[in-house]
Tab-separated table of C-alpha atoms (C1' of nucleotides) in Angstrom:
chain	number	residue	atom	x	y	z
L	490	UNK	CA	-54.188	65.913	207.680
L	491	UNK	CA	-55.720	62.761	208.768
L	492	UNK	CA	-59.023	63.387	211.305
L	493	UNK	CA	-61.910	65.493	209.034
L	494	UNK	CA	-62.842	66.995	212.733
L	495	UNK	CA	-64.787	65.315	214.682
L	496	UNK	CA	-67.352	62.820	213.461
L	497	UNK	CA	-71.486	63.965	214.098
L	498	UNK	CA	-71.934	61.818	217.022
L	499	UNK	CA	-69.045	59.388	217.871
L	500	UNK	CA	-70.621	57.429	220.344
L	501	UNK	CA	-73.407	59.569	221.964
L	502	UNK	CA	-72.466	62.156	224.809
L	503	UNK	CA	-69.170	63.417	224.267
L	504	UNK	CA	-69.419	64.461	220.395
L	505	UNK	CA	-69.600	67.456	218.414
L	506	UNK	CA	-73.288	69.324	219.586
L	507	UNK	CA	-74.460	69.080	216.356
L	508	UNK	CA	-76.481	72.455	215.096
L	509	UNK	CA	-80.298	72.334	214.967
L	510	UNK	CA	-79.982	71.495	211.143
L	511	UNK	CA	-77.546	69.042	211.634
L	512	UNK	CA	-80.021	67.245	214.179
L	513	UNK	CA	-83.011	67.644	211.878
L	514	UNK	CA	-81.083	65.880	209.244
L	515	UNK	CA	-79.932	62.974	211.717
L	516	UNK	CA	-83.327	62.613	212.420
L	517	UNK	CA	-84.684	62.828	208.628
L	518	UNK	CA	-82.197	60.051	208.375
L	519	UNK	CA	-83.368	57.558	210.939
L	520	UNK	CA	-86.996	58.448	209.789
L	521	UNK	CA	-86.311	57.423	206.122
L	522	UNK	CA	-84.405	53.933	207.657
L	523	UNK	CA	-87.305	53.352	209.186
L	524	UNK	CA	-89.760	54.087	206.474
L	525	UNK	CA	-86.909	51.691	204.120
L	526	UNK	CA	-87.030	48.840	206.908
L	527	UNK	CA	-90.326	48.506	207.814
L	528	UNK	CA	-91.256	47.727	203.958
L	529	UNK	CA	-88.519	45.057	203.258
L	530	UNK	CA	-86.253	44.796	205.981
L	531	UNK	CA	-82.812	44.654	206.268
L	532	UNK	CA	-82.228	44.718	202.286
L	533	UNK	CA	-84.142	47.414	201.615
L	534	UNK	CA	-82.252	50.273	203.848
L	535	UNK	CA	-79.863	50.411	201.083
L	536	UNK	CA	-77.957	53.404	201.440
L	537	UNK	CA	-78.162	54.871	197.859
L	538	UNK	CA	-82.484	54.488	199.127
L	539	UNK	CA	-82.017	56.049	202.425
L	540	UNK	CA	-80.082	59.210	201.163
L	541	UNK	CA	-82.419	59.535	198.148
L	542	UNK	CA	-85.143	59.072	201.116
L	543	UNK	CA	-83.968	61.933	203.464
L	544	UNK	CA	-82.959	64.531	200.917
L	545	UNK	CA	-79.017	64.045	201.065
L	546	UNK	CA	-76.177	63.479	199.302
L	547	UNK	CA	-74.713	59.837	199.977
L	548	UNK	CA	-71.367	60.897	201.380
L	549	UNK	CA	-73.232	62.883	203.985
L	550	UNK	CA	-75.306	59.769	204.799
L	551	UNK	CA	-71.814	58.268	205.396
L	552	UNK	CA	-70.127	61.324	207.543
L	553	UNK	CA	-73.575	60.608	209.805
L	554	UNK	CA	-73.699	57.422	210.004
L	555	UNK	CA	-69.908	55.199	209.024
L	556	UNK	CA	-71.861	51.941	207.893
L	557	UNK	CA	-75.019	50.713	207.175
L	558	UNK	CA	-74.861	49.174	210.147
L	559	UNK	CA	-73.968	52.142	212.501
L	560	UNK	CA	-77.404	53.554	211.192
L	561	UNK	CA	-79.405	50.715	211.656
L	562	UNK	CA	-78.251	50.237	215.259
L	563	UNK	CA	-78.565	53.583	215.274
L	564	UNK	CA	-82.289	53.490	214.282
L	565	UNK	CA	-82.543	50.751	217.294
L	566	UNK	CA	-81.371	53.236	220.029
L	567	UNK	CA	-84.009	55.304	218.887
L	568	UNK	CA	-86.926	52.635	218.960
L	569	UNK	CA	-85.994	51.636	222.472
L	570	UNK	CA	-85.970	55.144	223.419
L	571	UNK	CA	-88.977	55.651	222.541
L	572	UNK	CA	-89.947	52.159	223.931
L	573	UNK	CA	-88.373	52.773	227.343
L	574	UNK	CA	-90.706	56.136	227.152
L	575	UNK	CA	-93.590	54.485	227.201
L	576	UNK	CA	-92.458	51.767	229.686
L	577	UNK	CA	-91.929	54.451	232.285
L	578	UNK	CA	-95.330	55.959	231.602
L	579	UNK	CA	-97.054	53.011	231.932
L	580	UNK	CA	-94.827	50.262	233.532
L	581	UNK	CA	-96.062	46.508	234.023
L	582	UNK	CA	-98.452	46.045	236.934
L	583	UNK	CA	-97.355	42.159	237.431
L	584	UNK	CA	-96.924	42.083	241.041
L	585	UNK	CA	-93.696	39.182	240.660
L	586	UNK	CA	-90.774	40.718	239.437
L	587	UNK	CA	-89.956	37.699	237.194
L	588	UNK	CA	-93.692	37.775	235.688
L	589	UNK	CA	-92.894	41.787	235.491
L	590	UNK	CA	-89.908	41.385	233.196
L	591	UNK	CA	-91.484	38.161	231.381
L	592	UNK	CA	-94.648	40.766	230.735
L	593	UNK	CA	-92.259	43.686	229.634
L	594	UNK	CA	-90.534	41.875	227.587
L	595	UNK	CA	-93.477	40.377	225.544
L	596	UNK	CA	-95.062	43.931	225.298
L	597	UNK	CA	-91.558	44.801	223.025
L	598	UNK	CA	-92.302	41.534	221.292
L	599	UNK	CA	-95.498	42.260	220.391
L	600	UNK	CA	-94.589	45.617	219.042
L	601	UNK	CA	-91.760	44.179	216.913
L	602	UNK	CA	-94.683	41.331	215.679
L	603	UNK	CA	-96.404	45.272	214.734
L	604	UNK	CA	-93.587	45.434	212.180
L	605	UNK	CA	-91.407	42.327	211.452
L	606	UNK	CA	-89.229	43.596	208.864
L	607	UNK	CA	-88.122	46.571	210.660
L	608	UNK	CA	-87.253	44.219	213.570
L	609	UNK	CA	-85.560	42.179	211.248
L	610	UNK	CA	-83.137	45.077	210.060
L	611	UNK	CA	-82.449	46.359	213.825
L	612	UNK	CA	-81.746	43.249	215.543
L	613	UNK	CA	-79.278	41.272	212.378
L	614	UNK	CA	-77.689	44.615	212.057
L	615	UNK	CA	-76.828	44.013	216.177
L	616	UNK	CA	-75.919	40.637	215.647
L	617	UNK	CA	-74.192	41.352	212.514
L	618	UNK	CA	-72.404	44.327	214.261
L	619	UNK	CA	-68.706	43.816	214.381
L	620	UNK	CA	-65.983	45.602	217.353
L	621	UNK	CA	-66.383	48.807	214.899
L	622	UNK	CA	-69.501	49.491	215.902
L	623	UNK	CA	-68.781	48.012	219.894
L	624	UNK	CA	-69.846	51.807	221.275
L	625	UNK	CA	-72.831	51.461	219.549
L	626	UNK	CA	-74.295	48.434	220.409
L	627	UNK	CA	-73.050	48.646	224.035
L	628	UNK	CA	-74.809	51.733	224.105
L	629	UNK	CA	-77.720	49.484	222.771
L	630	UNK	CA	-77.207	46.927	225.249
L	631	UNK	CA	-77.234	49.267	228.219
L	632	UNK	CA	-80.769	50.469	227.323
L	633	UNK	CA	-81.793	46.521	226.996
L	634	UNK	CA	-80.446	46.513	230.647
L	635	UNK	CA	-82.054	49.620	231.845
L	636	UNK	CA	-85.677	48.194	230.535
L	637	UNK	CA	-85.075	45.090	232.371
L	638	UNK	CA	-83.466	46.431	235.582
L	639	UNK	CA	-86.515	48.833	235.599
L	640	UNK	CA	-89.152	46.098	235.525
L	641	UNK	CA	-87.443	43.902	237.896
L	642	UNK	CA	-87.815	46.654	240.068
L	643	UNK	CA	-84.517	46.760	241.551
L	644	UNK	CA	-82.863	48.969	243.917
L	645	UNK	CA	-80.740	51.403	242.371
L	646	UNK	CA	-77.078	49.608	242.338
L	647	UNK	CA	-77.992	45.949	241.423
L	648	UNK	CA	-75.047	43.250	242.654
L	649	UNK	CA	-73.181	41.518	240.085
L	650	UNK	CA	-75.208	38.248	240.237
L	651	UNK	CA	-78.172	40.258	239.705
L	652	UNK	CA	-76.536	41.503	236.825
L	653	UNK	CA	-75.602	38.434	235.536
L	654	UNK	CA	-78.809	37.091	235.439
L	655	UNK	CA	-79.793	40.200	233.528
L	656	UNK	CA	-77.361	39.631	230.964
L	657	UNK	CA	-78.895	36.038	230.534
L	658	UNK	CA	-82.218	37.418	230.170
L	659	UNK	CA	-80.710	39.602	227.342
L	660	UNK	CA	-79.091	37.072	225.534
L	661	UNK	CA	-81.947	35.219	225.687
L	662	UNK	CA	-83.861	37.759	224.146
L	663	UNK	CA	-81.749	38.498	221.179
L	664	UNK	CA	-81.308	35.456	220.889
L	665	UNK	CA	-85.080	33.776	220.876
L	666	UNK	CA	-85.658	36.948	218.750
L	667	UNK	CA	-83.343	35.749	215.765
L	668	UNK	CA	-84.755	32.054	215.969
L	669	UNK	CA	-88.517	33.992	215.392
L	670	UNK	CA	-87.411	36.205	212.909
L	671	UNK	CA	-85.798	33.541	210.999
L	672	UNK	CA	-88.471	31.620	210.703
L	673	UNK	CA	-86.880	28.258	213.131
L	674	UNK	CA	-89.030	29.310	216.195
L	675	UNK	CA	-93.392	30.244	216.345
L	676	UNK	CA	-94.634	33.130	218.618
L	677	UNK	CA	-95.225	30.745	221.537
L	678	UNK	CA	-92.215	29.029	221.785
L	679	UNK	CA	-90.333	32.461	222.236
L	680	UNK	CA	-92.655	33.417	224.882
L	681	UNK	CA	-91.799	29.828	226.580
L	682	UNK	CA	-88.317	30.784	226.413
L	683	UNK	CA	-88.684	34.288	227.870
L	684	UNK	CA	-90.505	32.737	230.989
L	685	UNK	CA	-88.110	30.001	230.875
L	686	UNK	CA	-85.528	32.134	231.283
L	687	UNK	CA	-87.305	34.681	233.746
L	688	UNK	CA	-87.232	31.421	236.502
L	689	UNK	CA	-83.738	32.269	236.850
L	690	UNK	CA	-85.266	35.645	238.559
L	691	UNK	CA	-85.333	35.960	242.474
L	692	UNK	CA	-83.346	33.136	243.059
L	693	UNK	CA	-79.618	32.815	244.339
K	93	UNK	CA	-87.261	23.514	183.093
K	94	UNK	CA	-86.513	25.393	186.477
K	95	UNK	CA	-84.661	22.985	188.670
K	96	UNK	CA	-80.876	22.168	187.698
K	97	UNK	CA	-81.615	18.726	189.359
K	98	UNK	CA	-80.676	18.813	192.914
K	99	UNK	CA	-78.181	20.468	194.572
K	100	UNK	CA	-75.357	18.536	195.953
K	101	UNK	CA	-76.469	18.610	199.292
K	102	UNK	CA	-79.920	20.275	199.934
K	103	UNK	CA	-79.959	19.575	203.850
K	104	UNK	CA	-78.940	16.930	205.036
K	105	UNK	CA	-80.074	13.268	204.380
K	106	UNK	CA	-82.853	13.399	201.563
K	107	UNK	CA	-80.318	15.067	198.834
K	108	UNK	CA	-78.112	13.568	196.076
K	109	UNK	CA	-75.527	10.752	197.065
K	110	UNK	CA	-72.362	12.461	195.951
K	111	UNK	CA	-70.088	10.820	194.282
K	112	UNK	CA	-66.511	10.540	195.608
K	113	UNK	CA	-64.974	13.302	193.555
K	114	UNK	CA	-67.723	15.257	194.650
K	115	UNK	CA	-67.287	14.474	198.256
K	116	UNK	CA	-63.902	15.381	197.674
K	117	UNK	CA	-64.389	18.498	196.326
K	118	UNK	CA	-66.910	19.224	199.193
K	119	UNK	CA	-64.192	18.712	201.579
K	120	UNK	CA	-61.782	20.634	199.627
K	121	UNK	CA	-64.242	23.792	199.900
K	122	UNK	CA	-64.862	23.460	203.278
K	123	UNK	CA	-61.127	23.182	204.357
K	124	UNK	CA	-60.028	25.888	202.269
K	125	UNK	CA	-63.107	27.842	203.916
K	126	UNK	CA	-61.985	27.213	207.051
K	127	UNK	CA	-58.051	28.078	206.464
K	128	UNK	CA	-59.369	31.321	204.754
K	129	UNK	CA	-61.529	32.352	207.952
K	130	UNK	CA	-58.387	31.330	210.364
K	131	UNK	CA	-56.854	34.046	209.053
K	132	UNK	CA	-58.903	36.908	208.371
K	133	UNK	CA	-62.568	35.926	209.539
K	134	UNK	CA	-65.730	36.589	207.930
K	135	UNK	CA	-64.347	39.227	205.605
K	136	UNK	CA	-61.381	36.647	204.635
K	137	UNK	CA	-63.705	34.295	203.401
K	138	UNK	CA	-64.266	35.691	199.999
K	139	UNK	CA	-65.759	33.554	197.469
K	140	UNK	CA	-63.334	34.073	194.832
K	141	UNK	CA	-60.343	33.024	197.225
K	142	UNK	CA	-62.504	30.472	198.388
K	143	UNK	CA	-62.920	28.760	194.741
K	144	UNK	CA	-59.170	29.633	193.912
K	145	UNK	CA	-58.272	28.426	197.161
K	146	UNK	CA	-59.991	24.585	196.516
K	147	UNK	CA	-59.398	24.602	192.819
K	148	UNK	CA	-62.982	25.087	192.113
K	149	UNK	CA	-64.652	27.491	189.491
K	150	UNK	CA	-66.826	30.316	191.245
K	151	UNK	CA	-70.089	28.848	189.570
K	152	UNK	CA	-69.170	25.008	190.879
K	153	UNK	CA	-68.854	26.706	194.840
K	154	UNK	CA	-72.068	28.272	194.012
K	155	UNK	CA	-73.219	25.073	193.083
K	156	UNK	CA	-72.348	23.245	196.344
K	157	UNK	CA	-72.835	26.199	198.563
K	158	UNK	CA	-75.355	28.631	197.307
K	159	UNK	CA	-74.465	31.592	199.377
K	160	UNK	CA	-71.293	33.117	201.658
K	161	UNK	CA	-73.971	32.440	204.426
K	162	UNK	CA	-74.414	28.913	203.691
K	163	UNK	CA	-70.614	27.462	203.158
K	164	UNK	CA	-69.602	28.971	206.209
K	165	UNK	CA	-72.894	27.244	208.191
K	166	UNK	CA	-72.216	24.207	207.024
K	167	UNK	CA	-68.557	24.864	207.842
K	168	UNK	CA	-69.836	25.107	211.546
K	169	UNK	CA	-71.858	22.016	211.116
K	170	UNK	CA	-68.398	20.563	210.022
K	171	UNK	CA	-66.733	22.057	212.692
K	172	UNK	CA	-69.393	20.978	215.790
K	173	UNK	CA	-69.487	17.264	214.183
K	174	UNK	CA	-66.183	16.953	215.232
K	175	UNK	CA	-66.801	18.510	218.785
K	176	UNK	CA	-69.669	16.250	219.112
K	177	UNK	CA	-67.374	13.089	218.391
K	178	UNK	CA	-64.488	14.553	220.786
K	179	UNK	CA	-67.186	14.893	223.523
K	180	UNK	CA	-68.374	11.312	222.919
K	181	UNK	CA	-64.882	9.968	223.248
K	182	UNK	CA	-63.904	12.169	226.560
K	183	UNK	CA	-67.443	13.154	228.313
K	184	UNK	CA	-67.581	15.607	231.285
K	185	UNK	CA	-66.355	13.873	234.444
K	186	UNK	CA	-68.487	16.294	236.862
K	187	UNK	CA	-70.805	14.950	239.117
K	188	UNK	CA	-73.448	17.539	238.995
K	189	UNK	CA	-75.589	17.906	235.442
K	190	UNK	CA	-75.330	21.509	235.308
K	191	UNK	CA	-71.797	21.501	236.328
K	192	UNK	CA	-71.448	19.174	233.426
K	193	UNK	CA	-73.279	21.216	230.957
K	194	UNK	CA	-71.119	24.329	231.995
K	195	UNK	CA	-68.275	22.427	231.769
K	196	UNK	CA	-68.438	21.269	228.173
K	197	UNK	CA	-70.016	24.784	226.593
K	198	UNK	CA	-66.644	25.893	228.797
K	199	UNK	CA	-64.669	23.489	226.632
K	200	UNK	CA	-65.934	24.362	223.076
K	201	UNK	CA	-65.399	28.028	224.005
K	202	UNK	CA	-62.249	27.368	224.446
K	203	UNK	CA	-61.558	25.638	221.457
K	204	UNK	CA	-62.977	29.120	220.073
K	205	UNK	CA	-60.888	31.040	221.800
K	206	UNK	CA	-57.954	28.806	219.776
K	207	UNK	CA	-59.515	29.953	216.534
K	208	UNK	CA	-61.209	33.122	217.253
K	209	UNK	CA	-60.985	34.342	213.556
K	210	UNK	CA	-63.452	31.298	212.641
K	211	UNK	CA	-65.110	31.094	215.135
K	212	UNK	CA	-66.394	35.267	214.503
K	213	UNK	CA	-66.717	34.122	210.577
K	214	UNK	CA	-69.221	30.941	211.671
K	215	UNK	CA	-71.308	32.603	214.442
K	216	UNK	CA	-71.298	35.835	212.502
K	217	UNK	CA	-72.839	33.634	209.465
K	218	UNK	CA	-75.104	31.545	211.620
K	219	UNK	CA	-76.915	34.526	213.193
K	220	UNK	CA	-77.054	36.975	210.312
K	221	UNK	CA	-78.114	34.005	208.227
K	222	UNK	CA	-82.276	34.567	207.011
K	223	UNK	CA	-85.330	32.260	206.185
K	224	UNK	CA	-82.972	30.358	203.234
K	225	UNK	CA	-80.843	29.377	205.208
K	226	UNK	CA	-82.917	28.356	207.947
K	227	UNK	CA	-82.863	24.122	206.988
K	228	UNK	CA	-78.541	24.602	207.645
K	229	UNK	CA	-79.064	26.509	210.637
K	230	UNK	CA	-81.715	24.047	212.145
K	231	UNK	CA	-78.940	21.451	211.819
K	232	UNK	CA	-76.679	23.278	213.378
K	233	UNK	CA	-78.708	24.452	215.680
K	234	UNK	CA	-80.206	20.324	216.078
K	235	UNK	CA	-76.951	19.142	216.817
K	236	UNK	CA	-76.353	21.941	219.588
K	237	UNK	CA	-79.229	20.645	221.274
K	238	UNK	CA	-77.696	17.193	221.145
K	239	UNK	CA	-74.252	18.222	222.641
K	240	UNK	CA	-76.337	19.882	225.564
K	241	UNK	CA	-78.469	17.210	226.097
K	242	UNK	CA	-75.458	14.404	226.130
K	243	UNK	CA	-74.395	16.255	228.853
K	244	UNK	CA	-77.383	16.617	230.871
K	245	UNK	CA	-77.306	13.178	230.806
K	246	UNK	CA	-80.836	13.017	230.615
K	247	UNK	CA	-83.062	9.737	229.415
K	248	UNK	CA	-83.086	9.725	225.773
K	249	UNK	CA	-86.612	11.652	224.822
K	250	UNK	CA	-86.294	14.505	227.108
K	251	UNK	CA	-89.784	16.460	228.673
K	252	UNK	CA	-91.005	19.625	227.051
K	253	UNK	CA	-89.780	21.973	229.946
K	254	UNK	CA	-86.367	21.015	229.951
K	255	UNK	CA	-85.954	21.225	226.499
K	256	UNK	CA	-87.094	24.602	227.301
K	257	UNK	CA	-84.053	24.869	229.098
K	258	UNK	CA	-81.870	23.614	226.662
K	259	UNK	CA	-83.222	26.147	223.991
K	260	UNK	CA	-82.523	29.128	226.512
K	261	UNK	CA	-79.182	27.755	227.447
K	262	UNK	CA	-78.489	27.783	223.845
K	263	UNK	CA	-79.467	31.341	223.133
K	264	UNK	CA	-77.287	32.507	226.008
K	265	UNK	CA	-74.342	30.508	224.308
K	266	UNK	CA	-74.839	32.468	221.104
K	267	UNK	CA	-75.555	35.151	222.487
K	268	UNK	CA	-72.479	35.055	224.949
K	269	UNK	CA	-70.258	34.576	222.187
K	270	UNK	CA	-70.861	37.046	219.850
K	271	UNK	CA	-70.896	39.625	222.902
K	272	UNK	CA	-67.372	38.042	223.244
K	273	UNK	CA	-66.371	38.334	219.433
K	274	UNK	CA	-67.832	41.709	218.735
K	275	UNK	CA	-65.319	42.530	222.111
K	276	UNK	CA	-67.802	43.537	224.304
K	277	UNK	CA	-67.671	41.203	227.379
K	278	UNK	CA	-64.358	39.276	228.629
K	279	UNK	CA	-63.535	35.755	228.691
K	280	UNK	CA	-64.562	35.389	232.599
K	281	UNK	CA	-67.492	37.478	231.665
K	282	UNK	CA	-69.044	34.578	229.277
K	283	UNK	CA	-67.893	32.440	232.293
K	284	UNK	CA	-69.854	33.806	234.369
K	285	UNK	CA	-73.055	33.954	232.064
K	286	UNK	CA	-72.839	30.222	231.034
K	287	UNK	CA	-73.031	29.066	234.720
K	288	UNK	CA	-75.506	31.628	235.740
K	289	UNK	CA	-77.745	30.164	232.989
K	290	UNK	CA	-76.827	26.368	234.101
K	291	UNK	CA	-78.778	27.209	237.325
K	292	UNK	CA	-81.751	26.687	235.554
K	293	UNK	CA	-80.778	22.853	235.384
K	294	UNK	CA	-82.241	20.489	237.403
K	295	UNK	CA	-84.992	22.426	239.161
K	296	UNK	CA	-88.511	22.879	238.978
A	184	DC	C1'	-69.084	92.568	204.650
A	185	DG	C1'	-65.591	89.337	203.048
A	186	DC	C1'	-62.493	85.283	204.462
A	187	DT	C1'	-61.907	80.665	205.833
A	188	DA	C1'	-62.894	76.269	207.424
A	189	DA	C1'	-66.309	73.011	207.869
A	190	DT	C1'	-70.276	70.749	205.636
A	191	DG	C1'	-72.917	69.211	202.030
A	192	DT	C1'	-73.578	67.758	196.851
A	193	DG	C1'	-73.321	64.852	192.818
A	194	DG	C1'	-71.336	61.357	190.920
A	195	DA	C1'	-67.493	58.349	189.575
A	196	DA	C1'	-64.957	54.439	191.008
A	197	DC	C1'	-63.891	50.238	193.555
A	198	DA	C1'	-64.709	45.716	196.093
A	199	DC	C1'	-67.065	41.690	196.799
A	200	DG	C1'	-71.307	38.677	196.645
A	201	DT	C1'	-73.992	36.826	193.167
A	202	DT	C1'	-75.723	35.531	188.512
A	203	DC	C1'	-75.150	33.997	183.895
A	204	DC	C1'	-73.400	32.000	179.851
A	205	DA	C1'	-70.730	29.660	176.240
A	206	DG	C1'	-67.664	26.208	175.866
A	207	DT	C1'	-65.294	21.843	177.594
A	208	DG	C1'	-64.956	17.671	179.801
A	209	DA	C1'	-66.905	13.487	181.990
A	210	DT	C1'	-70.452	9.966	182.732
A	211	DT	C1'	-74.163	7.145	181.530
A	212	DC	C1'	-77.242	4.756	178.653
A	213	DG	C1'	-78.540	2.636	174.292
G	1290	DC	C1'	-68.861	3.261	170.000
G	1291	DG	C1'	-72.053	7.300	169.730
G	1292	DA	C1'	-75.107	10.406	171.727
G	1293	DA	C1'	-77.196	12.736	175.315
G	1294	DT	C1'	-76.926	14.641	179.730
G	1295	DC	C1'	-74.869	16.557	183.476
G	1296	DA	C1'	-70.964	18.845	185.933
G	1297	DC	C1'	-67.133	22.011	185.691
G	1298	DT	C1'	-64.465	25.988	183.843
G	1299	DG	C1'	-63.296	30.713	182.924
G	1300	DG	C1'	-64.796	34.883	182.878
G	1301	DA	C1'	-68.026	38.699	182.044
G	1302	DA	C1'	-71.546	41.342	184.164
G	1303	DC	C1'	-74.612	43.295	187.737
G	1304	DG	C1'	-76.033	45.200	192.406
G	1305	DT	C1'	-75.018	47.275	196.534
G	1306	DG	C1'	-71.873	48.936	200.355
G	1307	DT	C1'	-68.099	51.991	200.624
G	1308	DT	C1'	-64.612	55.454	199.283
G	1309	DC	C1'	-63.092	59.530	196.988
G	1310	DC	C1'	-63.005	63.857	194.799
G	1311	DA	C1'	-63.975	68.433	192.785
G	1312	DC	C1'	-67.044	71.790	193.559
G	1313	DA	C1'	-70.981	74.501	196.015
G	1314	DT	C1'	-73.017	76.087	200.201
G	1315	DT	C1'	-73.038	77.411	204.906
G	1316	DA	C1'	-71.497	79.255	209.269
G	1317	DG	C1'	-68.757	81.519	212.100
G	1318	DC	C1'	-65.560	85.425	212.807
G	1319	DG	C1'	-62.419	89.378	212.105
DNA sequence: CGCTAATGTGGAACACGTTCCAGTGATTCG
DNA sequence: CGAATCACTGGAACGTGTTCCACATTAGCG
């Protein structure tokens, strides 16, 4: 009586498969929130749009994605993915690992500067994200940490203060990010905070 | 035509005196706001219960508060007013600045952790809040600053760099928090993060 | 091929933030 | 005191996220 089977993709690995329809649709989905949020941000991916958008019917939009919210962090899994991509094709040549992260971390600035509004929607629906959507964004947060780890250029198994400092550099980020997209903080002062906090790199 | 005259409290200083009834009411709002997000957080703070709650018609909260967003900033302003004047009366007894710094963000988290329902309704609020809202924020966000700095004990106009410091120790407080409300990192994990950032104090 | 369960469709309905308005005080100024 | 202005009230109305439902379509499976 109660479950309706198995949502399309509880968290991310172990979910239903999903059929090769079922994944085109998923992706029609993210491509219309996209599409939405790059025009007027966050308001704009409104979910009677994004089903109109990608050709479905608006309780399908919700068996896919449970809240506007799931499919906007969902949308920001996909951007890093594709962000990490390029990373590992072409990964920062600093030759400090502080200046490495500091540089990698302004190259993902500078392609949310490409297209403020869709940054906007991604990173409130993060912030906005409450313990419903905790698999989610921790599944966000771990690719933050893998783009960071990677630059720093860590062995495999970083130590706990290591990772601590990581999560610093994270919250940082988010956090500098919200002050620039809400207008309280300019361009430089966010990359004076990312530096800032990149000092705390290769210390003890 | 246009303007309604001011609003009862634009920012901060340069807005209309208030009367005492209005002051009153003010109050009333904000205590029922807070009493409402005690319970139930963000999604307990619903306008209508808000306005029945202080004996206020819908239009007159509009009035003083012209969004969700904006009463329950201002009820963190409220709230960190009072921190601020607790911390004047009983400073941080630690020797070292960063120790001291720790120490305090240590003590308003844990006057968060007494009230975790409001404090997820104002940080939820203060981050999702957008460009309107960004005079509020920059208060609250101003008087953060000012808590840090008292206890950095630094000389009254402090240098560019460390107020560099003081911004990124702010984001990872925010930051920390919500990671902590949303239920995604543990009390000692926050711990941990605050004093990590600290060691950026008193360097360079 | 037909049966059955799972999926998808279209749209109504509901909740809550927000806006608006007509009427009723309350306050101030002449 | 009278008049004008402003604030407050009560409530209707609208937009958008979310839920629900009756029906249609699809996909596997004997």
């Amino acid at each position: 009586m109660g479950q309706k089977t198995a949502d399309p993709r509880a968290a991310s690995a172990p979910a239903a498969p999903l059929t090769q329809r079922q994944e085109a649709r998923r992706l029609g989905i993210l491509a219309a929130t996209t599409r939405l949020a790059s025009r007027g941000g966050f308001d704009a991916v409104q979910m009677r749009a994004v089903a109109e958008s990608s050709n479905v019917a608006l309780g399908t939009l919700y068996r896919y994605f449970p809240s506007k919210i799931h499919l906007l962090v969902a949308t920001m899994q996909d951007q890093l993915e594709q962000l990490h991509e390029t990373l590992r094709k072409r990964p920062p040549t600093e030759a400090d690992p502080a200046a490495r992260v500091a540089g990698t971390l302004m190259r993902a600035f500078r392609a949310m500067q490409r297209e403020p509004h869709l940054a906007d929607a991604m990173v409130r629906a993060l912030t906005f994200a409450d313990r419903s959507v905790s698999a989610e964004v921790d599944a966000v947060s771990r690719l933050t940490t893998a783009i960071i780890v990677d630059a720093m250029g860590l062995p495999v198994p970083p130590g706990p203060e290591q990772l601590s400092v990581v999560r610093v550099i994270e919250h940082t980020w988010h956090s500098a990010l919200i002050t620039w997209l809400s207008g309280r903080a300019s361009i430089a002062q966010v990359k004076i905070d990312i530096e800032t906090v990149c000092g705390l790199i290769g210390r003890r």
